[in-house]
Short mmCIF file of C-alpha atoms in Angstrom, two decimals:
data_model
loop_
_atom_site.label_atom_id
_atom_site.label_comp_id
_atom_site.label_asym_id
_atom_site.label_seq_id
_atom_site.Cartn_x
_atom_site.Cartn_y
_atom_site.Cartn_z
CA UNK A 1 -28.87 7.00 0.04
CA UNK A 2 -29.47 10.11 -1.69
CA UNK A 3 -32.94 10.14 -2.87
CA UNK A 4 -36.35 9.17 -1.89
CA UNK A 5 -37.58 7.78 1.60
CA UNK A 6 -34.93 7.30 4.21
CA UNK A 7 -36.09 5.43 7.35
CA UNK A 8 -36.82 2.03 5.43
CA UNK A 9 -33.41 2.33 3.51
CA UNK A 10 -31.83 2.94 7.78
CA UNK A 11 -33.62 0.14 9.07
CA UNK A 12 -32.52 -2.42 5.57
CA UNK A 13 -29.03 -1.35 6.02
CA UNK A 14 -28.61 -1.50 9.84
CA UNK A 15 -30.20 -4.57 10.64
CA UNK A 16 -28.16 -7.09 8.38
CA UNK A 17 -25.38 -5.47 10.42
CA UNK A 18 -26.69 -5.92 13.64
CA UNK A 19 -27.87 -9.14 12.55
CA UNK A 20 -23.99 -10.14 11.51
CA UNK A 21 -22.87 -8.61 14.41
CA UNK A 22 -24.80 -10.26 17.11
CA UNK A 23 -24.27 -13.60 14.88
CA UNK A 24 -20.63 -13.37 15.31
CA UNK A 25 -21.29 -12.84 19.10
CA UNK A 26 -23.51 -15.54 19.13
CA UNK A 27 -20.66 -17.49 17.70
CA UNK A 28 -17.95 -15.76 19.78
CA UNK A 29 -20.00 -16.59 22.93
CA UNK A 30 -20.27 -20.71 22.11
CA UNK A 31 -16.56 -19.98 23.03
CA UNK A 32 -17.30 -19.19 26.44
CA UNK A 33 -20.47 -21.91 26.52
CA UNK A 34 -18.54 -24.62 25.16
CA UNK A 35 -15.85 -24.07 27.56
CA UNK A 36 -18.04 -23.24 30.32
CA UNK A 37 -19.57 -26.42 30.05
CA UNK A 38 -16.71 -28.79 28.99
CA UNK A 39 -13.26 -27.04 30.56
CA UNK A 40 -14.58 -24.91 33.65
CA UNK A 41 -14.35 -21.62 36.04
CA UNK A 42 -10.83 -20.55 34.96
CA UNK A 43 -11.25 -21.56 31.13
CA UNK A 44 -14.57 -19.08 31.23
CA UNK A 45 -12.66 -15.91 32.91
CA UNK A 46 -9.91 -16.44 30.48
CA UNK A 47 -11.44 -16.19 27.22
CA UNK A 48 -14.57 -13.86 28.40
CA UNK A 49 -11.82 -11.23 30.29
CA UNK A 50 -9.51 -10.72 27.09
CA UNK A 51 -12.42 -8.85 25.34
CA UNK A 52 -11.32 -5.47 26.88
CA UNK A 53 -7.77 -5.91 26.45
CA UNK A 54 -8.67 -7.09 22.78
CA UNK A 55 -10.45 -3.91 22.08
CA UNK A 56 -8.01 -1.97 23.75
CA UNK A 57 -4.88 -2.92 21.32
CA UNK A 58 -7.18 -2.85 18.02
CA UNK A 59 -9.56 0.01 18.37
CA UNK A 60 -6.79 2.10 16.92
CA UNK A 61 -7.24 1.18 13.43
CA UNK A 62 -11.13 -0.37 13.57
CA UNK A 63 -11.14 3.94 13.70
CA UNK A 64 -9.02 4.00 10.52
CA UNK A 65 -11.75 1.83 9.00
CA UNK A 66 -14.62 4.02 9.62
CA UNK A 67 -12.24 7.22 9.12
CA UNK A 68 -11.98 4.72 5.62
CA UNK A 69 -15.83 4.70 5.61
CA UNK A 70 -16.47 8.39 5.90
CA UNK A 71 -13.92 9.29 3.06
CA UNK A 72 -15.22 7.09 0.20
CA UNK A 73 -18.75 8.04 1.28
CA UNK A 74 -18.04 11.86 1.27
CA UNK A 75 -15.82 11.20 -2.62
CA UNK A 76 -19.13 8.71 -3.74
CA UNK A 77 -21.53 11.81 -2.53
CA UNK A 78 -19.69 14.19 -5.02
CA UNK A 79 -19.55 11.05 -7.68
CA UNK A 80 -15.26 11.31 -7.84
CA UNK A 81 -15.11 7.60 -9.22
CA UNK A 82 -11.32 7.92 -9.57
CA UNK A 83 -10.27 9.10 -6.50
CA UNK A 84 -12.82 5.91 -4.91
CA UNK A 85 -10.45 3.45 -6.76
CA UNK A 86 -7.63 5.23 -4.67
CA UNK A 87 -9.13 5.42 -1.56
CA UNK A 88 -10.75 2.00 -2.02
CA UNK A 89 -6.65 -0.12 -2.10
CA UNK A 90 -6.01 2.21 0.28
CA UNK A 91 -7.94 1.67 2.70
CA UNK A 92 -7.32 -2.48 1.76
CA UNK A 93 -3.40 -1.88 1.61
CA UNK A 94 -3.93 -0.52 5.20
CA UNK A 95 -5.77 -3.30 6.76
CA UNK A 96 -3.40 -5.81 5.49
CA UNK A 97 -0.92 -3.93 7.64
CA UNK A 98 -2.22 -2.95 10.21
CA UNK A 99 -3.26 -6.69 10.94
CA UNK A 100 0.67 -8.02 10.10
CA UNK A 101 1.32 -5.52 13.25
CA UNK A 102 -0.74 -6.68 15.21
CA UNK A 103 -0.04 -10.11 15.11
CA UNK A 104 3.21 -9.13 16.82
CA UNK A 105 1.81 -6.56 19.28
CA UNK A 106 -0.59 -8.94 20.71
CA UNK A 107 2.11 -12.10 20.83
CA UNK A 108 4.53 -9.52 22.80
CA UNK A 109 2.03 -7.89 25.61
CA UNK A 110 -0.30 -10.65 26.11
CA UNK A 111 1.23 -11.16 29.36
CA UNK A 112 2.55 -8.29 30.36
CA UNK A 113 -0.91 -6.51 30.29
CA UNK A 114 -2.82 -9.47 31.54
CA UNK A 115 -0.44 -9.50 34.59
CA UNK A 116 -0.63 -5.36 34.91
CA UNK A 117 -4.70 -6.20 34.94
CA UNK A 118 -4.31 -8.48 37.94
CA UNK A 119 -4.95 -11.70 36.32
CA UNK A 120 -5.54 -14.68 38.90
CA UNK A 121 -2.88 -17.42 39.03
CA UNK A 122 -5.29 -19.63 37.95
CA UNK A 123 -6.33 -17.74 34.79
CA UNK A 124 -3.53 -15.80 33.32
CA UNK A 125 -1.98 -18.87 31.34
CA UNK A 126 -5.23 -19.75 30.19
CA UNK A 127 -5.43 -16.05 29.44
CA UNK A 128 -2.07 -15.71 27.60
CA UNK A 129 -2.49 -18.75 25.47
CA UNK A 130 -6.38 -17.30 24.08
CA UNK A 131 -4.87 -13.89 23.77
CA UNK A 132 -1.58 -15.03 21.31
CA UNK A 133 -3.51 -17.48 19.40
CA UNK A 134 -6.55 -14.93 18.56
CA UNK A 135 -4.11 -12.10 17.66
CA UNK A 136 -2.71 -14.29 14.87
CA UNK A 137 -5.97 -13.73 12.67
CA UNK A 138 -5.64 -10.05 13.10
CA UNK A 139 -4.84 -9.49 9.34
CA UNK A 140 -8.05 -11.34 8.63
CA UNK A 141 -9.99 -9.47 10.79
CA UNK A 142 -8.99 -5.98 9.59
CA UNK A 143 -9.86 -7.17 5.86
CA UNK A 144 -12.99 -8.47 7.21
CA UNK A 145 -14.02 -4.51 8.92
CA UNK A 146 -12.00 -2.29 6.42
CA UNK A 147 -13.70 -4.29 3.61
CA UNK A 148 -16.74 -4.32 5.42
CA UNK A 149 -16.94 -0.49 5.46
CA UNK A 150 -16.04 -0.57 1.70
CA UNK A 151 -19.28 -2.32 1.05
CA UNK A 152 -21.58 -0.17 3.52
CA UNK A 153 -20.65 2.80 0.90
CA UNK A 154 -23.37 1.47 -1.62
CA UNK A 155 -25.44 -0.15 1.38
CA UNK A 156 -24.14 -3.48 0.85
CA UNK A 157 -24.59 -4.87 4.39
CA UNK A 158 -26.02 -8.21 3.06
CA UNK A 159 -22.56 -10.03 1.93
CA UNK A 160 -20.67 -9.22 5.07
CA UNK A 161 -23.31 -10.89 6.99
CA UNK A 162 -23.12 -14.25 4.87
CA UNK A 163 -19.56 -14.28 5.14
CA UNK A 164 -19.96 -14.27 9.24
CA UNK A 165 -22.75 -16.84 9.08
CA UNK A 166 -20.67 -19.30 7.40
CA UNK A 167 -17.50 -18.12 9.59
CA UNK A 168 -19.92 -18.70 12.65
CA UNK A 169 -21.01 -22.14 11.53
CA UNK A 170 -17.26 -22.98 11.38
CA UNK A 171 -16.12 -21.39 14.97
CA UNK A 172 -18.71 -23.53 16.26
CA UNK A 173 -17.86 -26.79 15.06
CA UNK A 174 -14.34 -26.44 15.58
CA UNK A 175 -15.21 -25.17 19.06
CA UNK A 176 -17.03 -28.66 19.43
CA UNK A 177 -14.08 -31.17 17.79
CA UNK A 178 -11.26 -29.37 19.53
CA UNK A 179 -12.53 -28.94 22.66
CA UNK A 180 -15.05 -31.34 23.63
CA UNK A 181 -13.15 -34.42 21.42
CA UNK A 182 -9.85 -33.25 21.71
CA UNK A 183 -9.89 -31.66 24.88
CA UNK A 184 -7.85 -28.33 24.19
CA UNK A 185 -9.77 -25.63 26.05
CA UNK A 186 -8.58 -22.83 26.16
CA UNK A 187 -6.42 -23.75 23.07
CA UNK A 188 -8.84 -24.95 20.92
CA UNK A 189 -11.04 -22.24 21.03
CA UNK A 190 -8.90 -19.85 20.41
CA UNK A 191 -7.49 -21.87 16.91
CA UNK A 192 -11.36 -22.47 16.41
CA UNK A 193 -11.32 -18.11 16.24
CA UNK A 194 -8.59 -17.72 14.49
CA UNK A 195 -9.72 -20.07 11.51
CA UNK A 196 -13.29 -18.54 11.21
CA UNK A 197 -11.85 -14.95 11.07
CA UNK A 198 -9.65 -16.43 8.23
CA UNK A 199 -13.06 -17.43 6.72
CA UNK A 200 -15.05 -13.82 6.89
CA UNK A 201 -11.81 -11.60 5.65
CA UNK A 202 -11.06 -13.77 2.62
CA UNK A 203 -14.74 -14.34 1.51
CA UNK A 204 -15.01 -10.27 2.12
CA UNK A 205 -11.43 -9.77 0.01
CA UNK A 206 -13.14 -11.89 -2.10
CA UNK A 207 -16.70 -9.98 -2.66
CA UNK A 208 -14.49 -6.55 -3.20
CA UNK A 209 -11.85 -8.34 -5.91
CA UNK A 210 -15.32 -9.37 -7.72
CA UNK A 211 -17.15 -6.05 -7.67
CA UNK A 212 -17.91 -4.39 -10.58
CA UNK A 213 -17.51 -0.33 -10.68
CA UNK A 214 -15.73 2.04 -8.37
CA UNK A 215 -15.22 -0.51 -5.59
CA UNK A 216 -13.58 -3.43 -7.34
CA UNK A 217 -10.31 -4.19 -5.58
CA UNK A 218 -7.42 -5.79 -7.62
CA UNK A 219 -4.19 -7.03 -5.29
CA UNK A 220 -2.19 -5.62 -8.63
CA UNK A 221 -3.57 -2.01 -7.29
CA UNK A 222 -2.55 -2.29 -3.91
CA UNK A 223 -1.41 1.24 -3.05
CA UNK A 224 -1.36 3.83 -0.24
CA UNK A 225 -2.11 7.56 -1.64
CA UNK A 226 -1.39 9.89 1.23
CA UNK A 227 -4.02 12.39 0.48
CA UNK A 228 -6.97 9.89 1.59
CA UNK A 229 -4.55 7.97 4.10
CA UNK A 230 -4.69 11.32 5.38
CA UNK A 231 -8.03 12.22 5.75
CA UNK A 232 -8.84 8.65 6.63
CA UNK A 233 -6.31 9.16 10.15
CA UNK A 234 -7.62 12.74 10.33
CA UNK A 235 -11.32 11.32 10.72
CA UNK A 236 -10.27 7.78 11.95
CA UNK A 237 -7.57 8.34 14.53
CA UNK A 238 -10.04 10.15 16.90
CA UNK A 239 -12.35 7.55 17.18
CA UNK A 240 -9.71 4.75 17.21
CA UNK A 241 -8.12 7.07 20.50
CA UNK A 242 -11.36 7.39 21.40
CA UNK A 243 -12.04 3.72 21.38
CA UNK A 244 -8.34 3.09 22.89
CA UNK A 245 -9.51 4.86 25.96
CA UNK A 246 -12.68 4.06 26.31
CA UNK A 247 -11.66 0.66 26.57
CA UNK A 248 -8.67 1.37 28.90
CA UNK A 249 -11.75 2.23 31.54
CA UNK A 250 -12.87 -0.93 30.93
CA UNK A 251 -9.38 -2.37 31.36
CA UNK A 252 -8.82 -0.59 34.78
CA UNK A 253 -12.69 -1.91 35.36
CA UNK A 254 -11.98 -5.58 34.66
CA UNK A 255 -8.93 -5.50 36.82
CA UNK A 256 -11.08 -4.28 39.55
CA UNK A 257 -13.52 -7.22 38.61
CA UNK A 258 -10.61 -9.62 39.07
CA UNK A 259 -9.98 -8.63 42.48
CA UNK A 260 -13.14 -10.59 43.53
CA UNK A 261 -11.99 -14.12 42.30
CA UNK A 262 -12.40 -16.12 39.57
CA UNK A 263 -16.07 -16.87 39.98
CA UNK A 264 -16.93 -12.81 39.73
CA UNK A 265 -15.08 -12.77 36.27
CA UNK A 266 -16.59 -15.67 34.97
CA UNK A 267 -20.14 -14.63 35.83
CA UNK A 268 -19.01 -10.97 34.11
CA UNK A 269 -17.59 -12.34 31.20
CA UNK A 270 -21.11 -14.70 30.96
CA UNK A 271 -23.01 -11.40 31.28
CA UNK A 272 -21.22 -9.44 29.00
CA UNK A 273 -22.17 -11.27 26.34
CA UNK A 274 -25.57 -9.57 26.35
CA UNK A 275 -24.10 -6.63 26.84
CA UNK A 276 -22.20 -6.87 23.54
CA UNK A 277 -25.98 -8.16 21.64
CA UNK A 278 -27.48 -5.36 22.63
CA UNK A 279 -24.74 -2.87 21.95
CA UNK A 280 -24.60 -4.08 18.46
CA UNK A 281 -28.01 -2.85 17.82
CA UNK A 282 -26.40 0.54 18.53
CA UNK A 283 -23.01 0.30 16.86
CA UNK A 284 -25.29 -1.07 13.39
CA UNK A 285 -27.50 2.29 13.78
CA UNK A 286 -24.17 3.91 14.52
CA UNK A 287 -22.52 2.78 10.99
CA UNK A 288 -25.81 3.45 9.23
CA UNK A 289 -25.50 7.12 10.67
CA UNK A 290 -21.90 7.34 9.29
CA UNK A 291 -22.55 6.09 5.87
CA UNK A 292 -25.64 7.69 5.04
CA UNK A 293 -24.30 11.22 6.67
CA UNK A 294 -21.24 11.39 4.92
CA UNK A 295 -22.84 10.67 1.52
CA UNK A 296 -25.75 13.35 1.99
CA UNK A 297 -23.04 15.73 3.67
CA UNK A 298 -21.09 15.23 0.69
CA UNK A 299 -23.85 16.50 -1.89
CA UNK A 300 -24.78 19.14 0.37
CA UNK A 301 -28.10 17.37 1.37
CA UNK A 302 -28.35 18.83 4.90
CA UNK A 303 -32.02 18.09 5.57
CA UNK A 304 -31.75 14.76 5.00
CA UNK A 305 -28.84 14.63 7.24
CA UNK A 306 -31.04 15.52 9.93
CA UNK A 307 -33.43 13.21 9.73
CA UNK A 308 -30.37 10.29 9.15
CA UNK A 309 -29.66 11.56 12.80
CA UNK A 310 -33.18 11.71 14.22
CA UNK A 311 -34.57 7.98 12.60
CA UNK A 312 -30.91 6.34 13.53
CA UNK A 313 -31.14 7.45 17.26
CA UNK A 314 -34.72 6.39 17.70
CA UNK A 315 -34.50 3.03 15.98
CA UNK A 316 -31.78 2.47 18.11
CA UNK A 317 -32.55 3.63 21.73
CA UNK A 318 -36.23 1.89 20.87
CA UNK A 319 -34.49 -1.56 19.51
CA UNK A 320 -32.39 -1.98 22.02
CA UNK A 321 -34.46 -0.93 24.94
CA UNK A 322 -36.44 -4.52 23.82
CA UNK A 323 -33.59 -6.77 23.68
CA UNK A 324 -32.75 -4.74 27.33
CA UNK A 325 -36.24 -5.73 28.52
CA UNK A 326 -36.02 -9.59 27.51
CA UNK A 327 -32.46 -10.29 28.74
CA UNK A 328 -32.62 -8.63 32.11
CA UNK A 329 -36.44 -10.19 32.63
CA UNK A 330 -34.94 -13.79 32.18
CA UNK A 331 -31.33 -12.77 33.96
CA UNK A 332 -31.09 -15.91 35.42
CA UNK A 333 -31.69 -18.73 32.40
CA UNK A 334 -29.42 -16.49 30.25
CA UNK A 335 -26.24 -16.73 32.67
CA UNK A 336 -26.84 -20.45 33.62
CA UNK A 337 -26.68 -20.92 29.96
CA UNK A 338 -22.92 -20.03 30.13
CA UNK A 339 -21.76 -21.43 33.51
CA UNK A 340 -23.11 -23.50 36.30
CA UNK A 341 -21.11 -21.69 38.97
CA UNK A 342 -23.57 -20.59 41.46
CA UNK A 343 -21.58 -17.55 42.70
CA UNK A 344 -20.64 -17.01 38.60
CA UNK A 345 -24.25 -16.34 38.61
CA UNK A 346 -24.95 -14.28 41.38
CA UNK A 347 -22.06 -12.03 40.06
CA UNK A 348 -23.43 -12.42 36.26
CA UNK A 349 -27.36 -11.38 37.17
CA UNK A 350 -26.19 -8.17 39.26
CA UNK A 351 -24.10 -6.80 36.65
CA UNK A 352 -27.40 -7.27 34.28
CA UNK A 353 -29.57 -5.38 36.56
CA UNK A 354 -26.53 -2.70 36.84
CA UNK A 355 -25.36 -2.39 33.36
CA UNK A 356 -27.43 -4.30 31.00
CA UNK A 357 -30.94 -2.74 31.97
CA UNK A 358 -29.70 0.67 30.92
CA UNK A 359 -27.69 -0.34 27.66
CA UNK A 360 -30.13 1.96 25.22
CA UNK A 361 -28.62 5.11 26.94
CA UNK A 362 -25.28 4.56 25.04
CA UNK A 363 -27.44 5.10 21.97
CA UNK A 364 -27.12 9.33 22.55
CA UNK A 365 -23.23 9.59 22.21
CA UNK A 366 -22.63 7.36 19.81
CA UNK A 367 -25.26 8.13 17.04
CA UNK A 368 -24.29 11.56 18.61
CA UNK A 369 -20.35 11.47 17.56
CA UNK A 370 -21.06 8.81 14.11
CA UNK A 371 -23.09 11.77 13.21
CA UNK A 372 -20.33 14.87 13.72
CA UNK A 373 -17.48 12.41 12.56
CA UNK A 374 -19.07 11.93 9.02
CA UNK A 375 -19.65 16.01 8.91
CA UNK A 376 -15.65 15.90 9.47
CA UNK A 377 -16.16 16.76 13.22
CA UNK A 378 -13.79 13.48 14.51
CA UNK A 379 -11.96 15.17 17.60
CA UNK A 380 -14.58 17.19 19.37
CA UNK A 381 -16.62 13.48 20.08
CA UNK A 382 -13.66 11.76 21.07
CA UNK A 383 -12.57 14.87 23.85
CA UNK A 384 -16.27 14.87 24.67
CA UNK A 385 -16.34 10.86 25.13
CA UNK A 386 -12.49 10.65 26.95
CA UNK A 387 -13.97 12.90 29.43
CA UNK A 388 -17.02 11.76 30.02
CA UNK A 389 -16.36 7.88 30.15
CA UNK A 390 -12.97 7.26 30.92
CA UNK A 391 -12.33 10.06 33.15
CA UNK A 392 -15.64 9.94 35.02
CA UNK A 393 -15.21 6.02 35.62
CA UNK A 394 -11.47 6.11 36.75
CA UNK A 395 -12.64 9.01 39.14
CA UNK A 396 -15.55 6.44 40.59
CA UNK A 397 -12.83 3.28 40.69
CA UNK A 398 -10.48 5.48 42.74
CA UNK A 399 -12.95 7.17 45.23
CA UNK A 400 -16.70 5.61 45.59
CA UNK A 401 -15.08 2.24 44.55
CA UNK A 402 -12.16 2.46 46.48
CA UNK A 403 -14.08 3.81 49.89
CA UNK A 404 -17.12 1.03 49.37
CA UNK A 405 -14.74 -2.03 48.36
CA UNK A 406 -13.36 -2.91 52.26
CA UNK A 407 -16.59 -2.05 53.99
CA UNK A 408 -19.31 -3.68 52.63
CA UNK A 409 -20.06 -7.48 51.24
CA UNK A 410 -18.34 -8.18 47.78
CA UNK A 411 -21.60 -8.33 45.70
CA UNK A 412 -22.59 -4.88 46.89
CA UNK A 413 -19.18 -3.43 46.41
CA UNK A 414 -19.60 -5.43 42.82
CA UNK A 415 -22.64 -3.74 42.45
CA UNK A 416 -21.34 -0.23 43.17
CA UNK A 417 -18.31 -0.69 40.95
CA UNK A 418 -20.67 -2.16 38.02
CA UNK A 419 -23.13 1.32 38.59
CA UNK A 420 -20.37 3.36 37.23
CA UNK A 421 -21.17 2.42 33.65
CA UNK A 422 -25.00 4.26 32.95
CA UNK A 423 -23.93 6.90 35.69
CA UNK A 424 -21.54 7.86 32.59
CA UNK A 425 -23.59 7.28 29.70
CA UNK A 426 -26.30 10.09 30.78
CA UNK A 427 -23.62 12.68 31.04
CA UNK A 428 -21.89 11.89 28.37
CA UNK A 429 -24.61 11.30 25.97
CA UNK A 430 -26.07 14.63 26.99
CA UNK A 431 -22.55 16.68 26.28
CA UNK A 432 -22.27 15.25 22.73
CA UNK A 433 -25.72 15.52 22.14
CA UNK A 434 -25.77 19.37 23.06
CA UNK A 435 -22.78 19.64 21.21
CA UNK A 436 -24.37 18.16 18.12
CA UNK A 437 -26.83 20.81 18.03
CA UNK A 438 -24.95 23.53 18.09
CA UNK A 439 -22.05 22.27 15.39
CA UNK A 440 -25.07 20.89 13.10
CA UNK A 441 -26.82 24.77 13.23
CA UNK A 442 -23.23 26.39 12.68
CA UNK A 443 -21.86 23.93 9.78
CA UNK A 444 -25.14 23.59 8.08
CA UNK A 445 -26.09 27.55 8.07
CA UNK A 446 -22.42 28.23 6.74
CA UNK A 447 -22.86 25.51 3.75
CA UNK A 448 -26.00 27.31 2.99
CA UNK A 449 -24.29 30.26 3.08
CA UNK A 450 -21.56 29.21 0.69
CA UNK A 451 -24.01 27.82 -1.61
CA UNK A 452 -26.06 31.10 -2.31
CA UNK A 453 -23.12 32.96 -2.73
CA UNK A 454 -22.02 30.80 -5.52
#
């Protein structure tokens, strides 16, 4: 990461993670086929709507892991091999925690938040059942991301993508057996989930316990040392708050969503999944842009932090702004692939042509705020990104939203509600943007300055 040319090294670490990433979607969204298909309307709005309220409880500490990120990168930049061992169990030690809590959070407001969200009769047992049953592989799935950020440190992106292909292979078969032979729908997919999460954390725990060097993990060593614990929340805890509200828009969004029947949320929750494929091409960029920043911040390599930031944004905006073109093009065939609900569809092929077609505009603030986080900048993005997303999109739901929703037909209203989500993307990606400029010309001449007076 330190030497030589740069955008080849982005492009082979970023794209075995936005090839695992859209695998495991691929995977996750054979749960919403397979009970699309085989279990119907309601099973489809209850697995596909508990992604929001999924991201919303775990965001918190899927921060901690790239604060986690940023800190061993910025220790391997100055070559501190000691204090990587510490940071490495850690950052372990914390995910292993983190998940146990989460098991319980997730069993004890399933339902209460589902009902707070407006759930349908019809769904919210379907909902409730999903929702427990996934949350009991949360320990798996923070060893699967905190170890995953581990191994982006030396641009290991490979092994965390074999680990989800075999996890994938699994979700799908059991997805198959359970619910198409044993008829558990909602059930079944979520146990399916739960044992291929099981699969990528361990084989992950296992990759770091094998490692030779600075980030071998040993379960003897499990430890938490408060100085990097500290500097990972420092760094991490923005973004995880960041992530927390950012997804409580969604939440507030979805609920809205809900108010238009079960056929609206199945045809969003169908839709979404191409949402999430094409986002991954950002979020991969995104944790290229963190590792290779914080390593070149860390020795002091400024230029080459620049052009991290330049090649990750326009990989990213251009890559995505493909998969954009091909999924909105053939709108229709991709939603009928997921239900067979003719007004799922209608709903699911709007929200494409409202959301979906401008998806590459979420590449500004994020490559924006990876970029200041791994210079140590975590809150100033996440202030930025509150404002501009969450705030702007709860001020649309309560006025344009609100006046629209009883006056015109539901898909327009749908329509207008859905618009809300590129409307913020351009003004937020242009504050963080701006802001990046001016934070990378003050921290960067001040370095500078530091070094020549040494």
């Amino acid at each position: 990461m330190l030497n030589g040319s740069l955008w080849d090294k982005i492009l082979i670490f970023a794209l075995p993670i936005a090839a695992s990433s859209i695998l495991q979607q691929l995977f996750n969204s054979a749960d919403v086929a397979v009970v699309g298909r085989f279990a119907g309307t309601q099973a489809v709005a209850a697995v596909g709507s508990n992604a929001n309220v999924i991201s919303l409880i775990i965001n918190l500490f899927l921060g901690i892991s790239v604060g986690a990120n940023v800190v061993i990168g910025n220790l391997a930049g100055r070559g501190k091999a000691q204090d990587i061992q510490d940071a490495v169990h850690t950052a372990i030690t914390v995910a292993l925690l983190s998940g146990i809590f989460l098991i319980f959070a997730g069993f004890f407001i399933a339902r209460p938040i589902l009902t707070l969200m407006g759930t349908p009769d019809d769904v919210i047992d379907y909902a409730v059942v999903y929702l427990r049953i996934y949350f009991g592989g949360m320990p798996f799935f923070m060893l699967y991301n905190f170890g995953a950020a581990i191994l982006r440190v030396k641009g290991d992106t490979q092994r965390p993508l074999y680990s989800l292909i075999l996890s994938g292979v699994i979700n799908v078969i059991l997805n198959l057996v359970l619910v198409v032979v044993f008829k558990l729908d909602v059930t079944g997919v979520g146990i399916a989930t739960l044992v291929s999460t099981a699969v990528s954390g361990l084989l992950v725990l296992y990759f770091l316990m094998k490692e030779e060097g600075i980030l071998n993990v040993s379960l003897k060593k499990l430890h938490i040392n408060e100085t990097y614990l500290i500097q990972m929340i420092r760094i991490g805890v923005p973004a995880g708050i960041q992530g927390i509200i950012f997804n409580f828009s969604n939440v507030v969004i979805q609920s809205s969503i809900n108010s238009f029947g079960s056929s609206a949320m199945a045809g969003s929750a169908a839709e979404l999944n191409f949402e999430y494929f094409s986002f991954y091409v950002v979020s991969a960029f995104n944790q290229a842009t963190v590792s290779f920043t914080s390593v070149n911040y860390g020795a002091g390599k400024f230029d080459r932090c620049k052009k991290i930031w330049r090649y990750c944004l326009i990989s990213s905006i251009v890559i995505t702004a493909v998969m954009v073109f091909f999924f909105v093009t053939f709108r229709k065939f991709f939603i009928g692939l997921y239900t067979t609900d003719p007004v799922a569809i209608q709903y699911g092929t709007l929200r494409m042509i409202c959301v979906e077609a401008f998806d590459c505009l979420i590449s500004t603030y994020e490559i924006g705020a990876s970029t200041l986080r791994a210079m140590g900048y975590s809150m100033l993005p996440a202030i930025e990104t509150i404002f501009g997303i969450c705030v702007l999109r709860l001020a649309w739901i309560y006025t344009i939203f609100a006046h629209f929703r009883k006056t015109v037909e539901p898909l327009t209203a749908f329509g207008i509600l859905t618009s809300v989500y590129p409307v913020s993307w351009v003004i937020t990606g242009t504050v963080v943007v701006t802001t990046y400029y001016i934070v990378r010309h003050k921290e960067f001449n001040k370095e500078r300055s530091l070094s020549l007076s040494k």
